[in-house]
mmCIF file of C-alpha atoms and ligand atoms in Angstrom:
data_model
loop_
_atom_site.group_PDB
_atom_site.id
_atom_site.type_symbol
_atom_site.label_atom_id
_atom_site.label_comp_id
_atom_site.label_asym_id
_atom_site.label_seq_id
_atom_site.Cartn_x
_atom_site.Cartn_y
_atom_site.Cartn_z
ATOM 1 C CA UNK A 2 46.668 82.263 122.346
ATOM 2 C CA UNK A 3 48.529 81.259 119.137
ATOM 3 C CA UNK A 4 47.963 77.623 118.194
ATOM 4 C CA UNK A 5 50.459 75.478 116.308
ATOM 5 C CA UNK A 6 48.258 75.732 113.216
ATOM 6 C CA UNK A 7 48.670 79.516 113.238
ATOM 7 C CA UNK A 8 52.406 79.858 113.710
ATOM 8 C CA UNK A 9 55.477 78.887 111.747
ATOM 9 C CA UNK A 10 56.926 75.619 113.065
ATOM 10 C CA UNK A 11 60.639 76.040 113.766
ATOM 11 C CA UNK A 12 61.723 73.333 116.213
ATOM 12 C CA UNK A 13 61.697 69.554 116.284
ATOM 13 C CA UNK A 14 59.372 69.638 119.307
ATOM 14 C CA UNK A 15 56.866 71.819 117.439
ATOM 15 C CA UNK A 16 56.968 69.482 114.446
ATOM 16 C CA UNK A 17 56.294 66.428 116.605
ATOM 17 C CA UNK A 18 53.510 68.234 118.475
ATOM 18 C CA UNK A 19 51.917 69.166 115.148
ATOM 19 C CA UNK A 20 52.082 65.523 114.028
ATOM 20 C CA UNK A 21 54.736 66.255 111.384
ATOM 21 C CA UNK A 22 57.587 64.255 112.847
ATOM 22 C CA UNK A 23 57.757 62.018 109.780
ATOM 23 C CA UNK A 24 58.062 58.930 111.978
ATOM 24 C CA UNK A 25 61.432 60.075 113.364
ATOM 25 C CA UNK A 26 62.050 60.368 117.069
ATOM 26 C CA UNK A 27 62.474 63.759 118.659
ATOM 27 C CA UNK A 28 66.224 63.363 119.272
ATOM 28 C CA UNK A 29 66.883 62.519 115.610
ATOM 29 C CA UNK A 30 64.826 65.479 114.411
ATOM 30 C CA UNK A 31 66.631 67.744 116.845
ATOM 31 C CA UNK A 32 70.000 66.672 115.414
ATOM 32 C CA UNK A 33 68.859 67.622 111.896
ATOM 33 C CA UNK A 34 67.209 70.856 113.017
ATOM 34 C CA UNK A 35 70.356 71.945 114.833
ATOM 35 C CA UNK A 36 72.361 71.417 111.614
ATOM 36 C CA UNK A 37 69.974 72.915 109.039
ATOM 37 C CA UNK A 38 67.276 75.550 109.565
ATOM 38 C CA UNK A 39 63.627 74.508 109.824
ATOM 39 C CA UNK A 40 60.561 76.638 109.129
ATOM 40 C CA UNK A 41 57.139 75.447 108.009
ATOM 41 C CA UNK A 42 54.520 78.177 107.660
ATOM 42 C CA UNK A 43 50.867 77.464 108.554
ATOM 43 C CA UNK A 44 49.950 77.454 104.837
ATOM 44 C CA UNK A 45 52.549 74.777 104.089
ATOM 45 C CA UNK A 46 51.731 72.760 107.239
ATOM 46 C CA UNK A 47 48.102 72.695 106.138
ATOM 47 C CA UNK A 48 49.128 71.070 102.829
ATOM 48 C CA UNK A 49 50.889 68.130 104.492
ATOM 49 C CA UNK A 50 49.039 64.869 105.039
ATOM 50 C CA UNK A 51 50.647 63.528 108.249
ATOM 51 C CA UNK A 52 49.176 60.080 107.544
ATOM 52 C CA UNK A 53 51.091 59.777 104.262
ATOM 53 C CA UNK A 54 54.716 58.723 104.887
ATOM 54 C CA UNK A 55 55.548 59.756 101.290
ATOM 55 C CA UNK A 56 53.762 63.106 101.279
ATOM 56 C CA UNK A 57 55.478 65.260 98.610
ATOM 57 C CA UNK A 58 55.068 68.491 100.574
ATOM 58 C CA UNK A 59 56.478 66.928 103.758
ATOM 59 C CA UNK A 60 59.476 65.637 101.780
ATOM 60 C CA UNK A 61 60.315 69.214 100.843
ATOM 61 C CA UNK A 62 60.040 70.795 104.294
ATOM 62 C CA UNK A 63 60.058 68.241 107.128
ATOM 63 C CA UNK A 64 63.602 67.359 108.298
ATOM 64 C CA UNK A 65 64.834 63.835 107.575
ATOM 65 C CA UNK A 66 67.661 62.031 109.375
ATOM 66 C CA UNK A 67 69.220 61.235 105.974
ATOM 67 C CA UNK A 68 70.219 64.919 105.826
ATOM 68 C CA UNK A 69 72.970 64.090 108.311
ATOM 69 C CA UNK A 70 74.693 61.891 105.700
ATOM 70 C CA UNK A 71 77.050 63.952 103.536
ATOM 71 C CA UNK A 72 78.518 62.372 100.398
ATOM 72 C CA UNK A 73 81.975 63.185 99.041
ATOM 73 C CA UNK A 74 80.650 64.948 95.940
ATOM 74 C CA UNK A 75 78.382 67.234 97.993
ATOM 75 C CA UNK A 76 79.555 70.714 98.878
ATOM 76 C CA UNK A 77 78.578 73.618 101.117
ATOM 77 C CA UNK A 78 78.778 75.853 98.022
ATOM 78 C CA UNK A 79 77.495 73.467 95.343
ATOM 79 C CA UNK A 80 77.123 75.992 92.528
ATOM 80 C CA UNK A 81 80.327 77.871 93.303
ATOM 81 C CA UNK A 82 78.918 81.267 94.288
ATOM 82 C CA UNK A 83 81.965 82.158 96.376
ATOM 83 C CA UNK A 84 84.424 82.054 93.481
ATOM 84 C CA UNK A 85 82.404 84.725 91.650
ATOM 85 C CA UNK A 86 81.670 87.057 94.551
ATOM 86 C CA UNK A 87 83.661 90.290 94.113
ATOM 87 C CA UNK A 88 81.997 91.900 97.145
ATOM 88 C CA UNK A 89 79.743 90.537 99.879
ATOM 89 C CA UNK A 90 76.234 89.784 98.591
ATOM 90 C CA UNK A 91 77.131 89.986 94.880
ATOM 91 C CA UNK A 92 77.682 86.986 92.575
ATOM 92 C CA UNK A 93 78.914 88.056 89.127
ATOM 93 C CA UNK A 94 79.211 84.906 87.029
ATOM 94 C CA UNK A 95 77.796 85.962 83.642
ATOM 95 C CA UNK A 96 78.850 89.254 82.043
ATOM 96 C CA UNK A 97 75.456 90.980 81.823
ATOM 97 C CA UNK A 98 73.857 90.065 85.147
ATOM 98 C CA UNK A 99 74.545 89.751 88.864
ATOM 99 C CA UNK A 100 72.880 88.136 91.822
ATOM 100 C CA UNK A 101 72.284 90.479 94.744
ATOM 101 C CA UNK A 102 71.805 88.241 97.790
ATOM 102 C CA UNK A 103 70.076 90.725 100.039
ATOM 103 C CA UNK A 104 68.875 88.485 102.857
ATOM 104 C CA UNK A 105 69.918 85.048 104.104
ATOM 105 C CA UNK A 106 66.595 84.034 105.610
ATOM 106 C CA UNK A 107 63.378 82.574 104.178
ATOM 107 C CA UNK A 108 59.754 82.057 105.185
ATOM 108 C CA UNK A 109 60.249 78.289 104.808
ATOM 109 C CA UNK A 110 63.421 76.199 104.627
ATOM 110 C CA UNK A 111 63.541 73.641 101.835
ATOM 111 C CA UNK A 112 65.366 70.423 102.718
ATOM 112 C CA UNK A 113 67.176 70.427 99.350
ATOM 113 C CA UNK A 114 68.244 74.101 99.441
ATOM 114 C CA UNK A 115 71.473 74.709 97.510
ATOM 115 C CA UNK A 116 72.348 77.532 99.912
ATOM 116 C CA UNK A 117 71.376 75.602 103.045
ATOM 117 C CA UNK A 118 74.726 76.311 104.692
ATOM 118 C CA UNK A 119 74.151 80.062 104.310
ATOM 119 C CA UNK A 120 70.447 80.531 105.064
ATOM 120 C CA UNK A 121 68.652 80.402 108.391
ATOM 121 C CA UNK A 122 66.751 82.509 110.869
ATOM 122 C CA UNK A 123 68.778 85.353 112.301
ATOM 123 C CA UNK A 124 71.191 85.369 109.357
ATOM 124 C CA UNK A 125 69.456 88.601 108.415
ATOM 125 C CA UNK A 126 69.843 91.072 105.600
ATOM 126 C CA UNK A 127 73.001 92.612 104.216
ATOM 127 C CA UNK A 128 74.262 95.337 106.533
ATOM 128 C CA UNK A 129 73.806 98.898 105.208
ATOM 129 C CA UNK A 130 77.577 99.022 104.597
ATOM 130 C CA UNK A 131 77.611 95.741 102.625
ATOM 131 C CA UNK A 132 74.528 96.790 100.649
ATOM 132 C CA UNK A 133 76.164 100.119 99.793
ATOM 133 C CA UNK A 134 79.272 98.261 98.572
ATOM 134 C CA UNK A 135 77.119 95.923 96.450
ATOM 135 C CA UNK A 136 75.226 98.809 94.898
ATOM 136 C CA UNK A 137 78.513 100.636 94.258
ATOM 137 C CA UNK A 138 79.818 97.554 92.412
ATOM 138 C CA UNK A 139 76.701 97.458 90.220
ATOM 139 C CA UNK A 140 76.955 101.211 89.535
ATOM 140 C CA UNK A 141 80.592 100.882 88.533
ATOM 141 C CA UNK A 142 80.035 97.921 86.173
ATOM 142 C CA UNK A 143 78.253 99.153 83.047
ATOM 143 C CA UNK A 144 77.828 95.713 81.448
ATOM 144 C CA UNK A 145 75.332 94.744 84.187
ATOM 145 C CA UNK A 146 71.962 94.806 82.423
ATOM 146 C CA UNK A 147 70.001 92.679 84.910
ATOM 147 C CA UNK A 148 70.050 92.416 88.718
ATOM 148 C CA UNK A 149 68.584 89.287 90.294
ATOM 149 C CA UNK A 150 67.425 89.851 93.862
ATOM 150 C CA UNK A 151 67.781 86.607 95.744
ATOM 151 C CA UNK A 152 68.979 85.242 99.072
ATOM 152 C CA UNK A 153 67.319 83.644 100.972
ATOM 153 C CA UNK A 154 63.986 85.087 99.956
ATOM 154 C CA UNK A 155 64.096 88.836 99.236
ATOM 155 C CA UNK A 156 60.339 89.229 99.658
ATOM 156 C CA UNK A 157 60.538 88.574 103.401
ATOM 157 C CA UNK A 158 61.970 92.087 103.755
ATOM 158 C CA UNK A 159 59.564 94.866 104.626
ATOM 159 C CA UNK A 160 57.990 96.728 101.699
ATOM 160 C CA UNK A 161 59.792 99.861 102.932
ATOM 161 C CA UNK A 162 63.240 98.234 102.700
ATOM 162 C CA UNK A 163 62.456 96.596 99.380
ATOM 163 C CA UNK A 164 61.225 99.855 97.935
ATOM 164 C CA UNK A 165 64.374 101.665 99.039
ATOM 165 C CA UNK A 166 66.525 99.034 97.338
ATOM 166 C CA UNK A 167 64.468 98.977 94.153
ATOM 167 C CA UNK A 168 64.665 102.766 93.913
ATOM 168 C CA UNK A 169 68.462 102.663 94.313
ATOM 169 C CA UNK A 170 68.740 100.022 91.583
ATOM 170 C CA UNK A 171 66.316 101.865 89.300
ATOM 171 C CA UNK A 172 68.552 104.931 89.496
ATOM 172 C CA UNK A 173 71.379 103.016 87.787
ATOM 173 C CA UNK A 174 71.010 103.811 84.116
ATOM 174 C CA UNK A 175 72.596 100.634 82.668
ATOM 175 C CA UNK A 176 70.431 98.316 84.817
ATOM 176 C CA UNK A 177 67.280 97.656 82.804
ATOM 177 C CA UNK A 178 65.785 94.520 84.380
ATOM 178 C CA UNK A 179 65.142 93.653 88.037
ATOM 179 C CA UNK A 180 64.328 90.019 88.687
ATOM 180 C CA UNK A 181 63.122 88.796 92.076
ATOM 181 C CA UNK A 182 63.385 85.127 93.070
ATOM 182 C CA UNK A 183 60.887 84.077 95.735
ATOM 183 C CA UNK A 184 58.927 81.262 97.360
ATOM 184 C CA UNK A 185 56.723 83.648 99.350
ATOM 185 C CA UNK A 186 53.534 83.542 97.191
ATOM 186 C CA UNK A 187 53.416 79.795 97.935
ATOM 187 C CA UNK A 188 54.766 79.792 101.513
ATOM 188 C CA UNK A 189 52.961 82.862 102.880
ATOM 189 C CA UNK A 190 50.631 84.250 100.192
ATOM 190 C CA UNK A 191 49.026 86.713 102.590
ATOM 191 C CA UNK A 192 52.321 88.636 102.623
ATOM 192 C CA UNK A 193 51.985 89.599 98.940
ATOM 193 C CA UNK A 194 50.359 92.845 100.013
ATOM 194 C CA UNK A 195 49.544 95.971 98.006
ATOM 195 C CA UNK A 196 52.493 97.738 99.689
ATOM 196 C CA UNK A 197 54.891 94.945 98.737
ATOM 197 C CA UNK A 198 53.645 94.942 95.142
ATOM 198 C CA UNK A 199 54.067 98.735 94.948
ATOM 199 C CA UNK A 200 57.626 98.299 96.212
ATOM 200 C CA UNK A 201 58.483 95.981 93.310
ATOM 201 C CA UNK A 202 57.331 98.361 90.603
ATOM 202 C CA UNK A 203 59.813 101.050 89.659
ATOM 203 C CA UNK A 204 59.339 103.459 86.779
ATOM 204 C CA UNK A 205 61.460 102.898 83.704
ATOM 205 C CA UNK A 206 62.607 99.354 84.613
ATOM 206 C CA UNK A 207 61.138 95.918 83.977
ATOM 207 C CA UNK A 208 60.483 93.935 87.167
ATOM 208 C CA UNK A 209 59.996 90.173 86.884
ATOM 209 C CA UNK A 210 59.057 87.806 89.708
ATOM 210 C CA UNK A 211 60.252 84.193 89.494
ATOM 211 C CA UNK A 212 58.263 81.825 91.693
ATOM 212 C CA UNK A 213 59.866 78.703 93.168
ATOM 213 C CA UNK A 214 57.235 75.916 93.211
ATOM 214 C CA UNK A 215 57.746 72.167 92.952
ATOM 215 C CA UNK A 216 54.383 70.460 93.336
ATOM 216 C CA UNK A 217 50.914 71.337 92.026
ATOM 217 C CA UNK A 218 49.465 71.254 95.564
ATOM 218 C CA UNK A 219 51.602 74.283 96.419
ATOM 219 C CA UNK A 220 49.427 76.352 94.077
ATOM 220 C CA UNK A 221 46.580 76.777 96.543
ATOM 221 C CA UNK A 222 43.753 79.217 95.909
ATOM 222 C CA UNK A 223 45.574 81.734 98.128
ATOM 223 C CA UNK A 224 48.867 81.249 96.262
ATOM 224 C CA UNK A 225 47.110 81.658 92.906
ATOM 225 C CA UNK A 226 45.430 84.836 94.147
ATOM 226 C CA UNK A 227 48.792 86.213 95.369
ATOM 227 C CA UNK A 228 50.349 85.581 91.943
ATOM 228 C CA UNK A 229 47.339 87.151 90.220
ATOM 229 C CA UNK A 230 47.823 90.291 92.331
ATOM 230 C CA UNK A 231 51.418 90.578 91.127
ATOM 231 C CA UNK A 232 50.580 89.897 87.489
ATOM 232 C CA UNK A 233 47.543 92.185 87.467
ATOM 233 C CA UNK A 234 49.838 94.936 88.758
ATOM 234 C CA UNK A 235 51.917 94.545 85.590
ATOM 235 C CA UNK A 236 54.679 92.283 86.941
ATOM 236 C CA UNK A 237 55.280 89.289 84.649
ATOM 237 C CA UNK A 238 55.931 85.977 86.401
ATOM 238 C CA UNK A 239 58.109 82.999 85.547
ATOM 239 C CA UNK A 240 58.707 79.872 87.586
ATOM 240 C CA UNK A 241 61.569 77.688 88.623
ATOM 241 C CA UNK A 242 61.230 74.194 90.012
ATOM 242 C CA UNK A 243 63.694 71.664 91.338
ATOM 243 C CA UNK A 244 63.436 68.076 90.139
ATOM 244 C CA UNK A 245 63.063 66.079 93.354
ATOM 245 C CA UNK A 246 62.810 62.350 93.927
ATOM 246 C CA UNK A 247 59.424 61.435 95.373
ATOM 247 C CA UNK A 248 58.071 64.967 94.908
ATOM 248 C CA UNK A 249 57.714 65.710 91.200
ATOM 249 C CA UNK A 250 59.804 63.126 89.325
ATOM 250 C CA UNK A 251 56.854 61.492 87.569
ATOM 251 C CA UNK A 252 55.113 62.636 84.389
ATOM 252 C CA UNK A 253 51.661 63.097 85.934
ATOM 253 C CA UNK A 254 52.847 65.326 88.804
ATOM 254 C CA UNK A 255 55.221 67.391 86.683
ATOM 255 C CA UNK A 256 52.572 67.867 83.960
ATOM 256 C CA UNK A 257 50.033 68.986 86.572
ATOM 257 C CA UNK A 258 52.528 71.448 88.068
ATOM 258 C CA UNK A 259 53.516 72.967 84.707
ATOM 259 C CA UNK A 260 49.909 73.247 83.553
ATOM 260 C CA UNK A 261 48.819 74.819 86.841
ATOM 261 C CA UNK A 262 51.589 77.410 86.527
ATOM 262 C CA UNK A 263 50.565 78.331 82.985
ATOM 263 C CA UNK A 264 46.909 78.525 84.066
ATOM 264 C CA UNK A 265 48.107 81.101 86.634
ATOM 265 C CA UNK A 266 49.817 83.058 83.800
ATOM 266 C CA UNK A 267 53.240 81.984 85.064
ATOM 267 C CA UNK A 268 55.645 80.798 82.363
ATOM 268 C CA UNK A 269 57.705 77.754 83.445
ATOM 269 C CA UNK A 270 61.292 78.891 83.076
ATOM 270 C CA UNK A 271 63.762 76.463 84.671
ATOM 271 C CA UNK A 272 63.545 72.887 85.885
ATOM 272 C CA UNK A 273 66.729 72.581 87.933
ATOM 273 C CA UNK A 274 68.549 69.324 88.349
ATOM 274 C CA UNK A 275 68.978 69.201 92.138
ATOM 275 C CA UNK A 276 72.331 70.607 93.233
ATOM 276 C CA UNK A 277 74.951 68.687 95.196
ATOM 277 C CA UNK A 278 74.012 70.316 98.496
ATOM 278 C CA UNK A 279 75.050 68.466 101.668
ATOM 279 C CA UNK A 280 72.685 65.779 102.922
ATOM 280 C CA UNK A 281 70.340 65.871 99.933
ATOM 281 C CA UNK A 282 71.194 62.643 98.058
ATOM 282 C CA UNK A 283 67.864 61.036 99.000
ATOM 283 C CA UNK A 284 66.043 63.843 97.147
ATOM 284 C CA UNK A 285 68.161 63.865 93.978
ATOM 285 C CA UNK A 286 67.307 62.016 90.787
ATOM 286 C CA UNK A 287 69.961 61.151 88.246
ATOM 287 C CA UNK A 288 70.285 63.065 84.986
ATOM 288 C CA UNK A 289 69.041 60.161 82.836
ATOM 289 C CA UNK A 290 65.789 60.162 84.832
ATOM 290 C CA UNK A 291 65.448 63.908 84.337
ATOM 291 C CA UNK A 292 65.991 63.587 80.590
ATOM 292 C CA UNK A 293 63.438 60.766 80.367
ATOM 293 C CA UNK A 294 60.915 62.978 82.159
ATOM 294 C CA UNK A 295 61.575 65.888 79.784
ATOM 295 C CA UNK A 296 61.225 63.532 76.798
ATOM 296 C CA UNK A 297 57.871 62.339 78.131
ATOM 297 C CA UNK A 298 56.680 65.940 78.559
ATOM 298 C CA UNK A 299 57.709 66.878 75.008
ATOM 299 C CA UNK A 300 54.621 66.902 72.805
ATOM 300 C CA UNK A 301 52.371 65.754 75.654
ATOM 301 C CA UNK A 302 52.024 69.126 77.357
ATOM 302 C CA UNK A 303 51.796 72.450 75.562
ATOM 303 C CA UNK A 304 54.956 74.235 74.508
ATOM 304 C CA UNK A 305 53.896 76.986 76.925
ATOM 305 C CA UNK A 306 54.433 74.493 79.752
ATOM 306 C CA UNK A 307 57.980 73.436 78.796
ATOM 307 C CA UNK A 308 60.766 74.660 81.089
ATOM 308 C CA UNK A 309 64.466 74.350 80.269
ATOM 309 C CA UNK A 310 65.993 71.439 82.200
ATOM 310 C CA UNK A 311 69.258 72.871 83.530
ATOM 311 C CA UNK A 312 72.241 71.910 85.636
ATOM 312 C CA UNK A 313 74.381 74.360 87.576
ATOM 313 C CA UNK A 314 77.827 72.956 86.921
ATOM 314 C CA UNK A 315 79.608 72.388 90.244
ATOM 315 C CA UNK A 316 82.499 74.779 90.777
ATOM 316 C CA UNK A 317 80.708 77.910 89.576
ATOM 317 C CA UNK A 318 80.842 77.280 85.827
ATOM 318 C CA UNK A 319 77.232 78.382 85.330
ATOM 319 C CA UNK A 320 74.035 76.753 84.127
ATOM 320 C CA UNK A 321 73.795 74.546 81.053
ATOM 321 C CA UNK A 322 70.712 73.014 79.462
ATOM 322 C CA UNK A 323 70.844 69.226 79.872
ATOM 323 C CA UNK A 324 67.567 68.222 78.260
ATOM 324 C CA UNK A 325 67.403 65.332 75.821
ATOM 325 C CA UNK A 326 68.776 65.785 72.321
ATOM 326 C CA UNK A 327 66.421 65.165 69.400
ATOM 327 C CA UNK A 328 68.861 65.869 66.562
ATOM 328 C CA UNK A 329 71.536 63.469 65.224
ATOM 329 C CA UNK A 330 73.964 64.314 62.436
ATOM 330 C CA UNK A 331 73.948 61.389 59.993
ATOM 331 C CA UNK A 332 76.394 62.517 57.302
ATOM 332 C CA UNK A 333 77.660 65.263 55.054
ATOM 333 C CA UNK A 334 80.357 67.844 55.625
ATOM 334 C CA UNK A 335 80.013 71.125 57.488
ATOM 335 C CA UNK A 336 77.553 73.260 55.549
ATOM 336 C CA UNK A 337 75.982 70.213 53.846
ATOM 337 C CA UNK A 338 75.289 68.132 56.940
ATOM 338 C CA UNK A 339 72.288 65.779 56.990
ATOM 339 C CA UNK A 340 70.328 65.136 60.168
ATOM 340 C CA UNK A 341 67.801 62.808 61.741
ATOM 341 C CA UNK A 342 65.242 64.451 64.003
ATOM 342 C CA UNK A 343 63.236 62.534 66.583
ATOM 343 C CA UNK A 344 59.547 63.402 66.986
ATOM 344 C CA UNK A 345 57.556 63.314 70.219
ATOM 345 C CA UNK A 346 56.541 59.692 69.566
ATOM 346 C CA UNK A 347 60.167 58.612 69.333
ATOM 347 C CA UNK A 348 60.101 58.160 65.533
ATOM 348 C CA UNK A 349 63.058 59.485 63.546
ATOM 349 C CA UNK A 350 62.813 61.573 60.365
ATOM 350 C CA UNK A 351 65.454 62.686 57.869
ATOM 351 C CA UNK A 352 66.081 66.415 57.527
ATOM 352 C CA UNK A 353 67.719 67.278 54.174
ATOM 353 C CA UNK A 354 70.994 69.136 53.684
ATOM 354 C CA UNK A 355 70.838 72.791 52.548
ATOM 355 C CA UNK A 356 70.273 73.321 48.800
HETATM 356 S S1 SF4 B 11 63.231 79.333 99.638
HETATM 357 FE FE1 SF4 B 11 65.056 79.162 98.285
HETATM 358 S S2 SF4 B 11 66.762 79.987 99.510
HETATM 359 FE FE2 SF4 B 11 65.056 79.566 100.937
HETATM 360 S S3 SF4 B 11 65.409 77.483 101.696
HETATM 361 FE FE3 SF4 B 11 64.056 77.273 99.899
HETATM 362 S S4 SF4 B 11 65.485 76.943 98.169
HETATM 363 FE FE4 SF4 B 11 66.706 77.785 99.888
#
């Protein structure tokens, strides 16, 4: 018989039975779960301390009644994917790269997900017809240098399906880089199998895996081993994290996360300011807090550990770096400008104009 510890928790009743109700009553949890998908894998459930009402892993995965409150600035499509989608499954925002959203389901459902209105169990993968149209668009657009496989979580597909897709993409001459965005090494590390790793490697193209992780506790021994299997197979890894109130918005936690990633040979790539997804205000920080955190990290953790702090501009206008600025122009004309530069202790230093 399968016990609750061995299966993915998907309903409010299962959460309450597993002691992960977060103090909410069953009816309230059911209202949230009927609005936004829920899935907590055994690996993630094991990380949650049910006795801690502020547990940072629970905050990311256990539904909260505050999700039912939608603010005016929040949107079902907070980063404006739809406006840049020429065919189903493709988002072509920047000239040299596209997103290929191949599946709208995940192993776990994050409470802050920016695509929470699109992802959920049963949403499934692109139909063969839609996938063929997406691949045809990529083939017919020679400026596409990089394809980013995303969703949902593309690694929940079977190795056979992934391999077929990777082979199709690898056959497109102008596509040189295949990037896969995933949470699976953290959420279900046992699924990073030799067959899946073989599926991601295609001759003549560079495959990168970008891991989504937000708290150092997510990097369990099993997650670290899963990442090591990918990297040892020749697949470089980067990470992306979301800045989340009560999860990783303090210097100690963020430093521990970034260091742990680098220790796993994963280069921190993006720290995302949380998007304006519906019902997520309780998890968002403000930008000033994010900049203060980045300023505190500067000089205190290795340069290897520094991600770019970025904001996806609502409306589909793309990502921009929003980290603190250390340079101030203090005089001189263009070409002879003089600057002050701030060091990591907050002291300012003059930088001379060009000779
Ligand atoms: S894994 Fe990614 S796509 Fe899936 S719920 Fe989390 S943030 Fe959303």
